[in-house]
mmCIF file of C-alpha atoms in Angstrom:
data_model
loop_
_atom_site.group_PDB
_atom_site.id
_atom_site.type_symbol
_atom_site.label_atom_id
_atom_site.label_comp_id
_atom_site.label_asym_id
_atom_site.label_seq_id
_atom_site.Cartn_x
_atom_site.Cartn_y
_atom_site.Cartn_z
ATOM 1 C CA GLN A 300 -14.096 -8.026 -9.018
ATOM 2 C CA LYS A 301 -13.086 -3.887 -7.616
ATOM 3 C CA GLU A 302 -9.720 -4.011 -5.301
ATOM 4 C CA VAL A 303 -11.168 -1.891 -3.024
ATOM 5 C CA GLU A 304 -15.186 -1.782 -2.607
ATOM 6 C CA GLN A 305 -17.681 0.920 -1.580
ATOM 7 C CA ASN A 306 -21.465 1.495 -1.034
ATOM 8 C CA SER A 307 -21.073 4.883 -3.337
ATOM 9 C CA GLY A 308 -24.636 6.268 -1.165
ATOM 10 C CA PRO A 309 -26.007 8.506 -0.333
ATOM 11 C CA LEU A 310 -26.219 7.382 2.961
ATOM 12 C CA SER A 311 -28.075 10.126 5.027
ATOM 13 C CA VAL A 312 -27.386 9.902 9.041
ATOM 14 C CA PRO A 313 -28.978 12.285 11.670
ATOM 15 C CA GLU A 314 -27.444 14.739 13.820
ATOM 16 C CA GLY A 315 -25.837 13.229 17.135
ATOM 17 C CA ALA A 316 -26.375 9.514 15.592
ATOM 18 C CA ILE A 317 -24.458 7.089 14.394
ATOM 19 C CA ALA A 318 -22.472 6.847 11.216
ATOM 20 C CA SER A 319 -21.134 3.236 9.832
ATOM 21 C CA LEU A 320 -19.078 3.539 6.212
ATOM 22 C CA ASN A 321 -17.832 0.154 5.540
ATOM 23 C CA CYS A 322 -14.915 -0.796 2.435
ATOM 24 C CA THR A 323 -14.185 -4.628 1.667
ATOM 25 C CA TYR A 324 -11.017 -5.313 0.043
ATOM 26 C CA SER A 325 -9.677 -7.593 -2.625
ATOM 27 C CA ASP A 326 -6.174 -8.624 -1.537
ATOM 28 C CA ARG A 327 -5.008 -10.460 1.156
ATOM 29 C CA GLY A 328 -1.613 -8.531 0.131
ATOM 30 C CA SER A 329 -2.804 -5.168 1.430
ATOM 31 C CA GLN A 330 -0.596 -3.933 4.312
ATOM 32 C CA SER A 331 -2.213 0.024 5.459
ATOM 33 C CA PHE A 332 -5.570 1.033 5.367
ATOM 34 C CA PHE A 333 -6.632 4.435 5.387
ATOM 35 C CA TRP A 334 -10.044 7.333 5.785
ATOM 36 C CA TYR A 335 -9.361 9.878 3.929
ATOM 37 C CA ARG A 336 -12.359 12.914 4.217
ATOM 38 C CA GLN A 337 -13.005 15.124 1.137
ATOM 39 C CA TYR A 338 -15.541 17.910 0.511
ATOM 40 C CA SER A 339 -17.156 19.346 -2.394
ATOM 41 C CA GLY A 340 -14.360 20.910 -4.202
ATOM 42 C CA LYS A 341 -11.397 19.949 -2.113
ATOM 43 C CA SER A 342 -8.466 17.564 -1.645
ATOM 44 C CA PRO A 343 -8.558 14.539 0.768
ATOM 45 C CA GLU A 344 -7.793 15.211 3.923
ATOM 46 C CA LEU A 345 -6.671 12.140 5.856
ATOM 47 C CA ILE A 346 -8.555 11.063 8.904
ATOM 48 C CA MET A 347 -6.807 7.619 10.334
ATOM 49 C CA SER A 348 -4.590 5.541 9.362
ATOM 50 C CA ILE A 349 -4.809 1.647 10.724
ATOM 51 C CA TYR A 350 -3.070 -1.802 9.788
ATOM 52 C CA SER A 351 -3.550 -4.385 12.396
ATOM 53 C CA ASN A 352 -7.003 -6.086 13.423
ATOM 54 C CA GLY A 353 -9.162 -4.283 15.733
ATOM 55 C CA ASP A 354 -9.786 -0.785 16.633
ATOM 56 C CA LYS A 355 -8.101 2.301 16.743
ATOM 57 C CA GLU A 356 -9.856 5.529 18.397
ATOM 58 C CA ASP A 357 -9.487 9.094 17.921
ATOM 59 C CA GLY A 358 -11.624 11.117 18.995
ATOM 60 C CA ARG A 359 -15.280 10.834 17.287
ATOM 61 C CA PHE A 360 -13.967 8.545 14.656
ATOM 62 C CA THR A 361 -12.631 4.683 15.557
ATOM 63 C CA ALA A 362 -11.290 2.436 12.410
ATOM 64 C CA GLN A 363 -12.483 -1.218 12.842
ATOM 65 C CA LEU A 364 -10.081 -3.403 10.747
ATOM 66 C CA ASN A 365 -10.716 -7.362 9.237
ATOM 67 C CA LYS A 366 -8.064 -8.400 7.626
ATOM 68 C CA ALA A 367 -10.160 -12.112 7.768
ATOM 69 C CA SER A 368 -12.684 -10.556 6.276
ATOM 70 C CA GLN A 369 -10.796 -8.053 4.229
ATOM 71 C CA TYR A 370 -12.956 -5.423 5.449
ATOM 72 C CA VAL A 371 -12.399 -2.121 7.393
ATOM 73 C CA SER A 372 -15.442 0.248 8.948
ATOM 74 C CA LEU A 373 -15.013 4.038 10.255
ATOM 75 C CA LEU A 374 -17.904 5.159 12.153
ATOM 76 C CA ILE A 375 -18.170 8.230 13.269
ATOM 77 C CA ARG A 376 -20.170 9.247 16.396
ATOM 78 C CA ASP A 377 -22.574 11.566 17.305
ATOM 79 C CA SER A 378 -22.420 13.014 13.721
ATOM 80 C CA GLN A 379 -22.272 16.244 13.110
ATOM 81 C CA PRO A 380 -23.158 18.254 10.101
ATOM 82 C CA SER A 381 -20.244 19.710 9.442
ATOM 83 C CA ASP A 382 -19.156 15.051 8.578
ATOM 84 C CA SER A 383 -21.018 15.939 5.253
ATOM 85 C CA ALA A 384 -18.647 14.795 2.563
ATOM 86 C CA THR A 385 -17.173 11.362 0.729
ATOM 87 C CA TYR A 386 -15.546 9.096 2.884
ATOM 88 C CA LEU A 387 -12.849 7.148 0.582
ATOM 89 C CA CYS A 388 -11.769 4.385 1.686
ATOM 90 C CA ALA A 389 -7.618 3.871 0.795
ATOM 91 C CA VAL A 390 -5.250 0.910 0.716
ATOM 92 C CA THR A 391 -1.951 0.150 -0.180
ATOM 93 C CA ILE A 392 -0.172 -3.208 -0.948
ATOM 94 C CA ILE A 393 2.758 -4.932 0.293
ATOM 95 C CA GLY A 394 5.838 -3.203 -1.206
ATOM 96 C CA ASN A 395 4.040 -0.845 -3.050
ATOM 97 C CA GLU A 396 3.336 3.065 -1.571
ATOM 98 C CA LYS A 397 0.492 3.106 -4.121
ATOM 99 C CA LEU A 398 -3.214 4.494 -2.926
ATOM 100 C CA THR A 399 -5.564 2.070 -4.085
ATOM 101 C CA PHE A 400 -9.082 4.393 -3.575
ATOM 102 C CA GLY A 401 -12.684 2.560 -3.085
ATOM 103 C CA THR A 402 -15.366 5.442 -5.720
ATOM 104 C CA GLY A 403 -15.981 7.200 -2.192
ATOM 105 C CA THR A 404 -19.460 6.722 0.360
ATOM 106 C CA ARG A 405 -21.009 10.354 0.156
ATOM 107 C CA LEU A 406 -22.407 10.982 3.613
ATOM 108 C CA THR A 407 -25.144 13.105 4.265
ATOM 109 C CA ILE A 408 -25.387 14.412 8.863
ATOM 110 C CA ILE A 409 -29.124 15.586 8.560
ATOM 111 C CA PRO A 410 -29.831 19.029 10.997
ATOM 112 C CA GLY B 1272 2.867 18.147 11.392
ATOM 113 C CA ALA B 1273 2.390 16.581 7.946
ATOM 114 C CA VAL B 1274 1.712 19.504 6.013
ATOM 115 C CA VAL B 1275 1.315 19.407 2.398
ATOM 116 C CA SER B 1276 1.162 22.700 0.009
ATOM 117 C CA GLN B 1277 0.379 23.262 -3.377
ATOM 118 C CA HIS B 1278 0.810 26.936 -5.593
ATOM 119 C CA PRO B 1279 -0.862 28.090 -7.257
ATOM 120 C CA SER B 1280 -4.528 27.406 -6.286
ATOM 121 C CA ARG B 1281 -6.195 28.287 -8.798
ATOM 122 C CA VAL B 1282 -4.853 29.433 -12.405
ATOM 123 C CA ILE B 1283 -6.556 30.339 -15.396
ATOM 124 C CA CYS B 1284 -4.237 30.427 -19.358
ATOM 125 C CA LYS B 1285 -5.397 29.950 -22.861
ATOM 126 C CA SER B 1286 -4.887 27.298 -24.630
ATOM 127 C CA GLY B 1287 -0.809 26.665 -25.568
ATOM 128 C CA THR B 1288 0.665 28.193 -22.759
ATOM 129 C CA SER B 1289 2.479 25.808 -20.081
ATOM 130 C CA VAL B 1290 1.514 25.951 -16.544
ATOM 131 C CA LYS B 1291 3.582 24.798 -13.481
ATOM 132 C CA ILE B 1292 2.355 23.616 -10.288
ATOM 133 C CA GLU B 1293 4.960 23.315 -7.212
ATOM 134 C CA CYS B 1294 4.268 20.801 -4.118
ATOM 135 C CA ARG B 1295 6.025 20.920 -1.069
ATOM 136 C CA SER B 1296 6.176 19.338 2.460
ATOM 137 C CA LEU B 1297 6.116 22.232 4.419
ATOM 138 C CA ASP B 1298 7.571 20.101 7.869
ATOM 139 C CA PHE B 1299 8.684 16.633 7.114
ATOM 140 C CA GLN B 1300 11.024 15.071 3.665
ATOM 141 C CA ALA B 1301 8.901 13.126 0.951
ATOM 142 C CA THR B 1302 11.334 10.975 -1.250
ATOM 143 C CA THR B 1303 8.042 10.501 -3.071
ATOM 144 C CA MET B 1304 5.866 12.132 -3.965
ATOM 145 C CA PHE B 1305 2.518 11.470 -5.399
ATOM 146 C CA TRP B 1306 0.831 13.784 -8.914
ATOM 147 C CA TYR B 1307 -3.260 13.112 -9.414
ATOM 148 C CA ARG B 1308 -5.913 14.330 -11.279
ATOM 149 C CA GLN B 1309 -9.663 14.313 -10.180
ATOM 150 C CA PHE B 1310 -12.496 15.357 -13.206
ATOM 151 C CA PRO B 1311 -15.750 16.733 -11.371
ATOM 152 C CA LYS B 1312 -17.971 14.475 -9.547
ATOM 153 C CA GLN B 1313 -15.102 11.076 -10.715
ATOM 154 C CA SER B 1314 -12.909 9.662 -8.429
ATOM 155 C CA LEU B 1315 -8.640 10.891 -7.904
ATOM 156 C CA MET B 1316 -6.623 9.166 -10.840
ATOM 157 C CA LEU B 1317 -2.883 8.842 -9.923
ATOM 158 C CA MET B 1318 -1.018 10.244 -12.669
ATOM 159 C CA ALA B 1319 2.611 9.711 -11.869
ATOM 160 C CA THR B 1320 4.882 8.894 -8.623
ATOM 161 C CA SER B 1321 8.092 11.110 -8.469
ATOM 162 C CA ASN B 1322 10.962 10.600 -7.231
ATOM 163 C CA GLU B 1323 13.654 12.881 -5.465
ATOM 164 C CA GLY B 1324 16.382 12.539 -7.833
ATOM 165 C CA SER B 1325 14.777 10.314 -10.342
ATOM 166 C CA LYS B 1326 12.238 10.249 -13.425
ATOM 167 C CA ALA B 1327 8.528 9.926 -12.659
ATOM 168 C CA THR B 1328 7.079 6.707 -12.953
ATOM 169 C CA TYR B 1329 3.951 7.632 -15.296
ATOM 170 C CA GLU B 1330 0.685 5.617 -14.635
ATOM 171 C CA GLN B 1331 -0.840 4.125 -18.063
ATOM 172 C CA GLY B 1332 -2.012 6.771 -20.684
ATOM 173 C CA VAL B 1333 -0.458 9.626 -19.258
ATOM 174 C CA GLU B 1334 1.821 11.491 -21.507
ATOM 175 C CA LYS B 1335 5.018 11.811 -19.750
ATOM 176 C CA ASP B 1336 6.386 14.694 -22.048
ATOM 177 C CA LYS B 1337 2.759 16.770 -21.406
ATOM 178 C CA PHE B 1338 3.152 16.425 -17.648
ATOM 179 C CA LEU B 1339 6.653 17.178 -16.823
ATOM 180 C CA ILE B 1340 7.438 15.809 -13.530
ATOM 181 C CA ASN B 1341 10.341 17.350 -11.566
ATOM 182 C CA HIS B 1342 11.614 16.343 -8.310
ATOM 183 C CA ALA B 1343 14.434 18.046 -7.326
ATOM 184 C CA SER B 1344 14.325 18.317 -3.669
ATOM 185 C CA LEU B 1345 13.202 15.763 0.102
ATOM 186 C CA THR B 1346 9.960 18.529 -0.277
ATOM 187 C CA LEU B 1347 9.430 19.950 -3.812
ATOM 188 C CA SER B 1348 8.016 18.662 -6.616
ATOM 189 C CA THR B 1349 7.031 20.231 -9.576
ATOM 190 C CA LEU B 1350 4.446 19.242 -12.144
ATOM 191 C CA THR B 1351 3.737 21.292 -15.202
ATOM 192 C CA VAL B 1352 0.878 20.573 -17.996
ATOM 193 C CA THR B 1353 2.741 22.012 -21.186
ATOM 194 C CA SER B 1354 0.630 22.973 -24.276
ATOM 195 C CA ALA B 1355 -1.986 22.997 -22.334
ATOM 196 C CA HIS B 1356 -5.533 22.526 -23.520
ATOM 197 C CA PRO B 1357 -9.440 22.700 -22.567
ATOM 198 C CA GLU B 1358 -9.854 19.036 -21.800
ATOM 199 C CA ASP B 1359 -6.589 19.489 -19.028
ATOM 200 C CA SER B 1360 -8.473 20.508 -17.809
ATOM 201 C CA SER B 1361 -9.120 19.749 -13.737
ATOM 202 C CA PHE B 1362 -8.790 19.556 -10.241
ATOM 203 C CA TYR B 1363 -4.551 18.909 -10.005
ATOM 204 C CA ILE B 1364 -3.805 17.273 -6.304
ATOM 205 C CA CYS B 1365 -0.662 16.447 -5.189
ATOM 206 C CA SER B 1366 0.533 14.123 -1.883
ATOM 207 C CA ALA B 1367 3.974 13.672 -0.560
ATOM 208 C CA LEU B 1368 4.263 10.054 1.207
ATOM 209 C CA ALA B 1369 5.711 10.099 4.807
ATOM 210 C CA GLY B 1370 7.463 7.144 4.294
ATOM 211 C CA ASP B 1371 8.070 6.560 8.355
ATOM 212 C CA THR B 1372 4.467 5.689 9.016
ATOM 213 C CA ASP B 1373 3.732 5.088 4.463
ATOM 214 C CA THR B 1374 0.728 7.636 4.541
ATOM 215 C CA GLN B 1375 -0.617 10.224 1.988
ATOM 216 C CA TYR B 1376 -0.945 13.650 2.845
ATOM 217 C CA PHE B 1377 -2.397 15.661 0.194
ATOM 218 C CA GLY B 1378 -1.812 19.222 -0.825
ATOM 219 C CA PRO B 1379 -4.806 21.805 -1.246
ATOM 220 C CA GLY B 1380 -5.074 20.683 -5.116
ATOM 221 C CA THR B 1381 -4.334 23.615 -7.547
ATOM 222 C CA ARG B 1382 -7.895 23.709 -9.926
ATOM 223 C CA LEU B 1383 -6.455 25.037 -13.835
ATOM 224 C CA THR B 1384 -8.523 26.148 -16.186
ATOM 225 C CA VAL B 1385 -7.413 26.174 -19.269
ATOM 226 C CA LEU B 1386 -9.458 28.781 -22.021
#
């Protein structure tokens, strides 16, 4: 079992709709959770970080964390074509600064 | 805030030469930086963890004598690819750890092509 799992996609969402990206993790010692966006040929860009159970909103983005279910998600409201990218879920484990990445979900917003 | 730069953004070199890549945290101090490599359509692969003032910690399978890392200050880490070969051609990305938030911020990457 992979430590961080994401559906590789591609996930296609109409423009203006809500895109929902999901991630599960296996280590219950995971303490910090991140969503990065990576455009083709570019480096990852931090979208959201979340550390405690519940929702965290930033503009059109909402991260949701459920530690009991070992599940973290990212919602993108009012999706725009510029949101088309690969979204990487990453976690850190207590006592370890290294990020463990999922394989990423490729999102395409259809105009 | 939390800007990380890399230089150069792109480099082409001949086989057998060495290439140095710089990673700088521009608006924060980073005692820890990381170096990644990414091949086309593949995931990021962590190569090493760079700690200011101490030796880097390399991931399994990464040759420390080939990929020299120096973290001489709280804002600068360098990666030197020694005796580069075509199979070293890749996208090299650094990140800097903002210690107060436990968050890694990535540089824009360096695309290395070895002829």
